[in-house]
Each structure stands twice: as structure tokens, then as C-alpha cells.
Amino acid sequence: MKKIFSAKILILALGILIIAGSCAPKELGQASGTVTKQLFGKLPDSSVADIYTLINHSGVTLKVTNYGGRITSLLVPDKTGKPGDIVLGFDSLSGYLANNPYFGAIVGRYGNRIAKGKFEIDGNQYTLVQNNGVNALHGGIKGFDKVIWKCEDFKTEKSVGIKLSYLSQDGEEGYPGNLNSVVTYTLTDDNQLIFEYSATSDKSTPINLTQHSYFNLAGQGDIKGHEVMIAASKYTVVDNTLIPTGELRDVKGTPFDFTAVKTIGQDLAATGGTPLGFDHNYVLNTKKIKDLAVRVVEPISGRIMEVYTDQPGVQFYTGNFLDGTLTGKNANVYKQHSGFCFETQHFPDSPNHPDFPTAILKPGETYHTTTIYKFSAR
Ligand code: BGC
């Protein structure tokens, strides 16, 4: 009896050891969240767009399509833990294929405007497609927001992500050089969404890649009650076609001052633009990715968004051109000031302003930049 009993214990112990042994190494190396891929739809030229769903271990779900690298949905918990979708966008590919102002997209080759679509590098004159009045905006008619990116997903111990790549041909939209771009989106378990952009080119070219998601931390309604801090003492003054005049003006004493926290609504009317609102490039005081560039708090949901970047500027855009003609997810009608963007960037029209930080990538160099959006609630 005793022998049978101890044999049983031995077998049990061995069994436990075998199970523990086979689980342990997997558990250690196991990825934190999940990434799944589904068909999103077909483009008119029959190419296929996929949609990736990334879920971390802290209640955040991110959906991205490889059509324009567009973030279509971002569920973030509020202060009670209830998730809400905090980006503007559409449920289906058709919404993105129709006219819309860069919802959720990667913008490139050059985020924001280049005056009259013209610039010169090493004595060579280039003319881009003029798609915004006389100016070139956000990479042209078919910019990086409207192409299919190659996409691979990945997982690490504490994050999930996707790696998007696109080869832009020499001459595309008027830009010089074959430009190879790689953009990774990493969602960490501590609710950081990290964007890393890198690129190489075989000819000198302007480059200014950014992310054009429109946020509304309340999930709907207007954004006027959001409280904002931008670590910038100056902004680039623009003419009436939104091209920088070259002047970097102190924000102090102007409606553009967000160095101390204030609501978006407080000085919105005083911005005086047509259409009304903020659409300005801030010259960041921050120098390193670790420095806080922007903080947004939505007091009712308690959601907080922080922006960290190594870029010299950030375009603060308050959805001024949204006019109620687009209806997105959850039957949300996108009216003026339904969402805001913080597009980290080189200054607009840098190729025509030698005194701005250079935005020219030369052959043999690698463009590399990182921006982090960090989410929390209190
Ligand atoms: C620009 C706006 C433009 C918007 C949508 C922003 O980055 O600064 O002027 O209307 O993108 O195209």
C-alpha cells in the first residue's frame, strides 16, 4: 500500500515537473498581447487592403489598415476603465477610399505644405503636384496615405506591433529619388503607441513623415473642453495660404500660447483664421524623445494623451476644415472641431527656408525619427 502510494506521488510529481518544464520556457518568451489580420477590402485596382487588430495587456485595442497605414480605431480605457474609441475614422475601406482629410494616415513624402510645389536641391529645380491651391500638401494627390504598404506583424514580451514598408519610385508626385520607407507601430503594455520612421533614398529628397490621426479623447462631440499644454515658446507665422513667412514668433501674449495648460476652446475664436481654429506649427522647446512635448487631458472621461518626439516641430490642427459632410464610425458626424491632430514634423516648407532645420535626406544617409503617443486616465 505504502509502495503504491509513494509510486503514485512520484508519478504525480514527475507529471507536474514535465508540465512545468514544458510551459516554463514558453511562458518566459511569450508575447504579451495579440495581433490578428483580416481582409479590410479591395481597392478599385483590385489590390487588397488588410486590417490588423493589436491588443495589449492593459485594455488598449488598436486597428490599423495597410492602406495608407491608417489607424482606424483606438480603444483606450477612461478613468472608470471603460474603453472608448478616441480616433476619428470609418468602419469600412470605402470610407477611406472616398474623399477624407487624411484620417489616421501616414503622411509623406512631405507632411504639410511646400510653397507652390517648388524647391531646389543642389541647383536642380523640382516641381511637385499642386494639390492644395497653388501649394503641395501632404505628399500630393496620391501620397503615402493612399498606397498599400507591405506589412508584417510582430510581438515582443511587452508589446505588439506592425512594420509597414513602401518603396516610392523616383519621380512619384514629382519627388526625386527611389525612397524606401519603413514605419513601425508598436503598442506597449504600458499604453504607449510608438511610431518609428526610417528611410533611405538614392537621390537627395525632402522628407517629412508623420501620423495624421484625429483624436477626440471623449470619443464624440467637440474638442473645445480638452485641456492642452504644448512645450513651445514659438510658432511659425504663416501667410494666407498657410505657408510660413519665415518668422518664428513668440507665443507669449498670443492666442497660440499653450505653455500653461488651457482648454482648446479658450482662445479658439481669437485665432482669427478662416476657417477658424488652430492650424499652426509649434517650434518645440524639447530636444530629446524623453521630454514631454504635448499633454492633453479630457476632464470628463479623465483620458490623458502625451506626445514625445525627437522632431523640431508639431502641427496642432483642430479639424478646422471638417464641415459636417462626413459621417464616420458610430454614426458620428464630423463637424468643425470634432477632432485634433498633433503631427510631429519638420517645419512646413522647410526645403524653401534654409534657416529652418533641414528636411533633406541625402543618398547614403538614413532618415530616422521616433514619436510616442502615451495614453492614461485619472
Ligand atoms: C494641415 C491642415 C489641413 C489638414 C488636412 C493638416 O495637417 O495643417 O491645413 O487642412 O492637415 O489636410
Coordinates of C-alpha atoms and ligand atoms in Angstrom, one line a residue:
M1 CA 0.0 0.0 0.0
K2 CA 2.8 2.4 1.1
K3 CA 4.8 1.5 -2.0
I4 CA 1.8 2.1 -4.3
F5 CA 1.1 5.4 -2.6
S6 CA 4.7 6.6 -2.9
A7 CA 4.8 5.4 -6.5
K8 CA 1.7 7.5 -7.2
I9 CA 3.2 10.5 -5.6
L10 CA 6.4 10.0 -7.7
I11 CA 4.4 9.8 -10.9
L12 CA 2.4 12.9 -10.0
A13 CA 5.5 14.8 -9.1
L14 CA 7.1 13.7 -12.4
G15 CA 4.0 14.8 -14.3
I16 CA 4.0 18.2 -12.6
L17 CA 7.7 18.6 -13.4
I18 CA 7.2 17.7 -17.1
I19 CA 4.2 20.0 -17.4
A20 CA 6.1 22.8 -15.6
G21 CA 9.2 22.1 -17.7
S22 CA 7.3 22.3 -21.0
C23 CA 5.4 25.5 -20.0
A24 CA 8.2 27.5 -18.4
P25 CA 10.4 28.3 -21.4
K26 CA 7.3 29.3 -23.5
E27 CA 5.9 31.5 -20.7
L28 CA 9.1 33.4 -20.4
G29 CA 9.4 34.1 -24.1
Q30 CA 5.7 34.6 -24.6
A31 CA 4.4 37.7 -26.2
S32 CA 2.2 39.9 -24.2
G33 CA -0.7 40.8 -26.5
T34 CA -2.2 39.6 -29.7
V35 CA -2.1 40.7 -33.4
T36 CA -4.7 39.4 -35.9
K37 CA -5.0 40.1 -39.6
Q38 CA -8.3 40.3 -41.6
L39 CA -9.3 41.4 -45.0
F40 CA -10.4 45.0 -45.0
G41 CA -11.4 45.3 -48.7
K42 CA -10.3 45.7 -52.3
L43 CA -9.2 48.8 -54.0
P44 CA -10.5 49.8 -57.4
D45 CA -7.3 48.4 -59.0
S46 CA -8.0 45.0 -57.2
S47 CA -5.2 45.3 -54.7
V48 CA -6.1 44.1 -51.3
A49 CA -6.1 46.1 -48.0
D50 CA -5.8 44.2 -44.7
I51 CA -6.7 45.3 -41.3
Y52 CA -4.6 44.4 -38.2
T53 CA -6.0 44.3 -34.7
L54 CA -3.4 44.8 -32.0
I55 CA -4.5 44.2 -28.4
N56 CA -2.1 44.8 -25.4
H57 CA -2.5 43.5 -21.8
S58 CA -3.8 46.8 -20.5
G59 CA -7.1 47.1 -22.2
V60 CA -6.0 49.0 -25.4
T61 CA -7.1 47.8 -28.8
L62 CA -5.6 49.4 -32.0
K63 CA -6.8 48.8 -35.5
V64 CA -4.6 49.7 -38.5
T65 CA -5.0 49.1 -42.2
N66 CA -2.1 48.8 -44.5
Y67 CA -4.0 51.2 -46.9
G68 CA -2.1 54.3 -46.0
G69 CA -1.0 52.8 -42.6
R70 CA -4.3 54.3 -41.3
I71 CA -5.3 53.9 -37.7
T72 CA -9.0 53.2 -38.0
S73 CA -9.8 52.7 -34.3
L74 CA -8.1 53.1 -30.9
L75 CA -9.9 51.9 -27.8
V76 CA -8.5 53.3 -24.7
P77 CA -10.0 53.0 -21.1
D78 CA -11.4 56.0 -19.4
K79 CA -10.9 56.7 -15.6
T80 CA -13.5 54.1 -14.8
G81 CA -11.8 51.5 -17.0
K82 CA -14.4 51.7 -19.7
P83 CA -12.9 51.6 -23.2
G84 CA -13.8 54.2 -25.8
D85 CA -12.8 54.8 -29.4
I86 CA -10.7 58.0 -29.4
V87 CA -9.8 58.4 -33.1
L88 CA -12.0 59.7 -36.0
G89 CA -12.5 57.3 -38.9
F90 CA -14.6 54.8 -40.7
D91 CA -15.7 51.2 -40.2
S92 CA -15.1 50.2 -43.8
L93 CA -12.5 50.7 -46.5
S94 CA -15.0 52.6 -48.7
G95 CA -14.9 55.4 -46.1
Y96 CA -11.2 55.8 -46.6
L97 CA -11.3 55.5 -50.4
A98 CA -13.7 58.4 -50.6
N99 CA -12.5 61.9 -50.1
N100 CA -11.4 62.5 -46.4
P101 CA -8.8 64.6 -44.8
Y102 CA -6.0 62.0 -44.1
F103 CA -7.9 60.3 -41.3
G104 CA -5.4 58.1 -39.3
A105 CA -2.9 58.1 -42.1
I106 CA 0.9 58.1 -42.5
V107 CA 1.6 61.3 -44.4
G108 CA 4.5 61.5 -46.8
R109 CA 6.8 62.1 -48.5
Y110 CA 6.4 65.6 -47.1
G111 CA 3.9 66.3 -44.3
N112 CA 2.3 69.7 -44.6
R113 CA 2.9 72.3 -47.3
I114 CA 5.6 73.1 -49.8
A115 CA 5.1 76.6 -51.4
K116 CA 3.9 76.4 -55.0
G117 CA 5.1 72.8 -55.0
K118 CA 8.6 74.0 -55.9
F119 CA 12.1 73.6 -54.4
E120 CA 15.7 73.3 -55.4
I121 CA 18.3 70.9 -54.3
D122 CA 22.0 71.2 -55.5
G123 CA 20.9 73.5 -58.3
N124 CA 18.2 71.2 -59.6
Q125 CA 14.7 72.6 -59.7
Y126 CA 11.8 70.3 -58.8
T127 CA 8.0 70.8 -59.3
L128 CA 5.6 68.8 -57.2
V129 CA 1.9 68.1 -57.8
Q130 CA 0.0 71.2 -56.5
N131 CA -2.9 69.7 -54.6
N132 CA -3.8 72.5 -52.2
G133 CA -4.5 75.6 -54.1
V134 CA -1.1 76.6 -55.5
N135 CA 0.8 74.6 -52.9
A136 CA 1.7 70.9 -52.4
L137 CA 0.2 69.3 -49.3
H138 CA 0.9 66.0 -47.6
G139 CA 2.8 64.3 -50.4
G140 CA 0.5 65.1 -53.3
I141 CA -2.6 63.6 -54.9
K142 CA -1.5 60.0 -54.2
G143 CA 0.6 60.4 -51.2
F144 CA 1.7 57.8 -48.6
D145 CA -1.8 57.9 -47.2
K146 CA -3.3 56.3 -50.3
V147 CA -0.9 53.5 -51.1
I148 CA -0.8 49.9 -49.9
W149 CA 2.1 49.3 -47.5
K150 CA 3.7 45.9 -47.1
C151 CA 3.0 44.8 -43.6
E152 CA 4.5 42.3 -41.1
D153 CA 3.3 41.9 -37.6
F154 CA 5.5 41.2 -34.5
K155 CA 5.3 40.6 -30.8
T156 CA 7.8 41.1 -28.0
E157 CA 7.5 40.2 -24.4
K158 CA 5.8 43.6 -23.6
S159 CA 4.5 44.8 -26.9
V160 CA 2.7 44.1 -30.1
G161 CA 3.3 45.8 -33.4
I162 CA 3.4 46.1 -37.2
K163 CA 6.1 47.0 -39.6
L164 CA 5.0 48.8 -42.7
S165 CA 7.2 49.4 -45.8
Y166 CA 6.8 51.2 -49.0
L167 CA 9.0 52.0 -52.0
S168 CA 8.2 55.3 -53.5
Q169 CA 9.6 55.5 -57.1
D170 CA 11.8 58.2 -58.4
G171 CA 9.6 61.0 -59.7
E172 CA 6.4 59.9 -57.8
E173 CA 4.3 63.0 -57.2
G174 CA 7.3 65.0 -58.5
Y175 CA 9.7 63.9 -55.7
P176 CA 13.3 62.9 -56.6
G177 CA 14.8 59.5 -55.8
N178 CA 13.7 56.0 -55.1
L179 CA 12.7 56.3 -51.4
N180 CA 12.5 53.2 -49.2
S181 CA 10.4 53.9 -46.1
V182 CA 9.8 51.7 -43.1
V183 CA 7.3 52.7 -40.4
T184 CA 6.7 50.6 -37.3
Y185 CA 3.8 51.0 -34.9
T186 CA 4.4 49.4 -31.5
L187 CA 1.7 49.2 -28.8
T188 CA 3.3 48.5 -25.4
D189 CA 1.7 47.1 -22.3
D190 CA 2.1 50.4 -20.6
N191 CA -0.1 52.0 -23.3
Q192 CA 2.5 53.8 -25.4
L193 CA 2.0 53.9 -29.1
I194 CA 5.4 54.2 -30.6
F195 CA 6.0 55.3 -34.2
E196 CA 9.4 54.8 -35.7
Y197 CA 10.1 56.1 -39.2
S198 CA 13.1 55.3 -41.2
A199 CA 14.0 55.9 -44.9
T200 CA 16.8 55.9 -47.4
S201 CA 16.9 57.4 -50.9
D202 CA 19.2 57.1 -54.0
K203 CA 18.8 60.9 -54.7
S204 CA 18.5 63.9 -52.3
T205 CA 14.9 64.4 -51.5
P206 CA 12.8 66.3 -49.0
I207 CA 11.2 64.0 -46.4
N208 CA 8.8 64.7 -43.5
L209 CA 6.9 61.6 -42.4
T210 CA 4.2 62.0 -39.8
Q211 CA 1.0 60.5 -38.5
H212 CA -2.3 62.3 -39.1
S213 CA -4.7 60.7 -36.6
Y214 CA -7.5 62.9 -35.4
F215 CA -8.2 62.4 -31.7
N216 CA -11.2 63.1 -29.5
L217 CA -10.4 61.8 -26.0
A218 CA -14.1 62.0 -25.1
G219 CA -15.0 59.8 -28.1
Q220 CA -17.5 62.2 -29.6
G221 CA -18.7 65.8 -29.5
D222 CA -16.4 68.8 -30.0
I223 CA -12.9 69.0 -28.6
K224 CA -13.1 72.5 -27.1
G225 CA -13.1 71.3 -23.5
H226 CA -9.9 69.3 -23.9
E227 CA -7.0 70.9 -21.8
V228 CA -3.8 71.3 -23.7
M229 CA -0.1 72.0 -22.9
I230 CA 2.4 72.4 -25.7
A231 CA 6.1 72.9 -24.8
A232 CA 6.7 75.5 -27.4
S233 CA 7.6 79.2 -26.9
K234 CA 7.4 80.0 -30.6
Y235 CA 5.4 79.1 -33.7
T236 CA 5.9 79.6 -37.4
V237 CA 3.9 82.5 -38.7
V238 CA 2.1 81.7 -42.0
D239 CA 0.6 83.7 -44.9
N240 CA -3.0 83.2 -46.0
T241 CA -2.1 80.0 -47.9
L242 CA -0.6 78.6 -44.7
I243 CA 3.0 78.9 -45.9
P244 CA 5.5 80.0 -43.3
T245 CA 6.7 83.6 -43.8
G246 CA 10.0 82.6 -42.1
E247 CA 9.2 84.4 -38.9
L248 CA 9.3 82.4 -35.6
R249 CA 7.1 84.4 -33.3
D250 CA 6.8 84.2 -29.5
V251 CA 3.6 82.6 -28.4
K252 CA 3.6 84.8 -25.3
G253 CA 0.7 87.2 -25.3
T254 CA -1.0 85.5 -28.3
P255 CA -3.9 83.0 -28.6
F256 CA -1.3 80.4 -29.6
D257 CA 0.3 80.2 -26.1
F258 CA -0.2 76.7 -24.7
T259 CA 2.9 76.8 -22.5
A260 CA 0.5 76.9 -19.5
V261 CA -2.5 74.5 -19.6
K262 CA -5.7 75.9 -21.2
T263 CA -8.7 74.5 -23.0
I264 CA -8.7 74.4 -26.8
G265 CA -11.9 76.4 -26.6
Q266 CA -10.5 79.3 -24.5
D267 CA -8.7 81.2 -27.3
L268 CA -10.1 79.4 -30.4
A269 CA -12.2 82.4 -31.6
A270 CA -9.2 84.7 -31.1
T271 CA -7.1 82.7 -33.6
G272 CA -8.9 84.6 -36.3
G273 CA -8.2 82.2 -39.2
T274 CA -10.6 81.2 -41.9
P275 CA -11.8 78.6 -41.2
L276 CA -11.4 79.3 -37.5
G277 CA -9.1 77.3 -35.3
F278 CA -5.5 76.2 -34.7
D279 CA -3.6 75.0 -37.7
H280 CA -0.1 76.0 -36.7
N281 CA 3.4 74.6 -36.5
Y282 CA 4.8 74.9 -33.0
V283 CA 8.6 75.2 -32.6
L284 CA 9.2 72.7 -29.8
N285 CA 11.4 73.6 -26.8
T286 CA 12.0 69.9 -26.3
K287 CA 15.3 68.4 -27.5
K288 CA 15.0 64.7 -26.7
I289 CA 12.4 62.0 -27.0
K290 CA 12.2 61.8 -23.2
D291 CA 11.0 65.4 -22.9
L292 CA 7.2 65.9 -22.8
A293 CA 6.2 67.9 -25.9
V294 CA 2.4 67.9 -25.6
R295 CA -0.1 66.9 -22.9
V296 CA -3.9 66.7 -23.5
V297 CA -6.4 66.0 -20.8
E298 CA -10.1 65.4 -21.3
P299 CA -11.6 66.2 -17.9
I300 CA -14.9 64.2 -18.1
S301 CA -13.5 60.8 -19.3
G302 CA -10.2 61.5 -17.5
R303 CA -8.3 60.3 -20.5
I304 CA -4.8 61.8 -21.0
M305 CA -2.6 61.8 -24.1
E306 CA 1.1 62.7 -24.0
V307 CA 3.3 63.2 -27.0
Y308 CA 7.0 62.7 -27.0
T309 CA 9.2 63.2 -30.1
D310 CA 12.6 63.9 -31.4
Q311 CA 11.2 66.2 -34.2
P312 CA 11.7 70.0 -34.1
G313 CA 8.0 70.9 -34.6
V314 CA 4.4 69.8 -34.2
Q315 CA 1.4 70.8 -36.2
F316 CA -1.5 71.5 -33.9
Y317 CA -4.6 71.2 -36.1
T318 CA -8.1 71.4 -34.7
G319 CA -10.1 69.9 -37.6
N320 CA -11.0 73.4 -38.9
F321 CA -11.9 72.1 -42.3
L322 CA -14.3 69.4 -41.1
D323 CA -17.8 70.7 -42.0
G324 CA -20.3 68.0 -41.1
T325 CA -20.3 66.4 -44.5
L326 CA -18.5 63.2 -43.3
T327 CA -20.2 60.6 -41.1
G328 CA -17.8 58.1 -39.5
K329 CA -18.0 55.2 -37.1
N330 CA -20.9 55.0 -34.6
A331 CA -22.8 57.5 -36.8
N332 CA -20.5 60.3 -35.6
V333 CA -20.9 63.4 -37.8
Y334 CA -17.6 65.1 -38.2
K335 CA -18.2 68.8 -37.7
Q336 CA -15.7 71.6 -37.3
H337 CA -13.5 70.9 -34.2
S338 CA -14.6 67.3 -33.8
G339 CA -11.0 66.2 -33.5
F340 CA -7.5 67.4 -33.1
C341 CA -4.1 66.3 -34.6
F342 CA -0.6 66.6 -33.2
E343 CA 1.5 65.9 -36.3
T344 CA 5.2 65.8 -35.2
Q345 CA 7.3 67.1 -38.0
H346 CA 9.9 69.3 -39.6
F347 CA 8.6 72.8 -40.2
P348 CA 6.3 73.3 -43.2
D349 CA 8.0 74.4 -46.4
S350 CA 11.5 73.7 -44.9
P351 CA 13.0 73.0 -48.4
N352 CA 12.5 76.7 -49.2
H353 CA 13.7 78.0 -45.8
P354 CA 17.5 77.4 -45.4
D355 CA 17.3 78.7 -41.9
F356 CA 14.8 76.0 -40.8
P357 CA 16.2 72.6 -39.6
T358 CA 17.0 70.7 -42.9
A359 CA 14.4 68.2 -44.1
I360 CA 16.6 66.9 -47.0
L361 CA 17.7 63.3 -47.0
K362 CA 20.8 62.6 -49.0
P363 CA 21.9 59.3 -50.6
G364 CA 23.9 57.2 -48.1
E365 CA 22.1 58.7 -45.1
T366 CA 19.3 57.2 -43.1
Y367 CA 16.3 59.2 -42.0
H368 CA 15.2 58.1 -38.6
T369 CA 12.7 59.6 -36.2
T370 CA 10.5 58.5 -33.3
T371 CA 7.3 59.8 -31.9
I372 CA 5.4 58.4 -28.9
Y373 CA 1.7 58.9 -28.0
K374 CA 1.2 57.7 -24.4
F375 CA -2.3 57.2 -23.0
S376 CA -3.5 57.0 -19.4
A377 CA -6.6 58.1 -17.4
R378 CA -7.1 59.6 -13.9
Ligands
BGC1 C1 -2.9 70.8 -42.2 C2 -4.3 71.4 -42.5 C3 -5.0 70.5 -43.4 C4 -5.2 69.2 -42.7 C5 -6.0 68.2 -43.5 C6 -3.2 69.5 -41.5 O1 -2.0 68.8 -41.3 O2 -2.1 71.6 -41.4 O3 -4.1 72.7 -43.0 O4 -6.3 71.1 -43.7 O5 -4.0 68.6 -42.4 O6 -5.5 68.1 -44.8

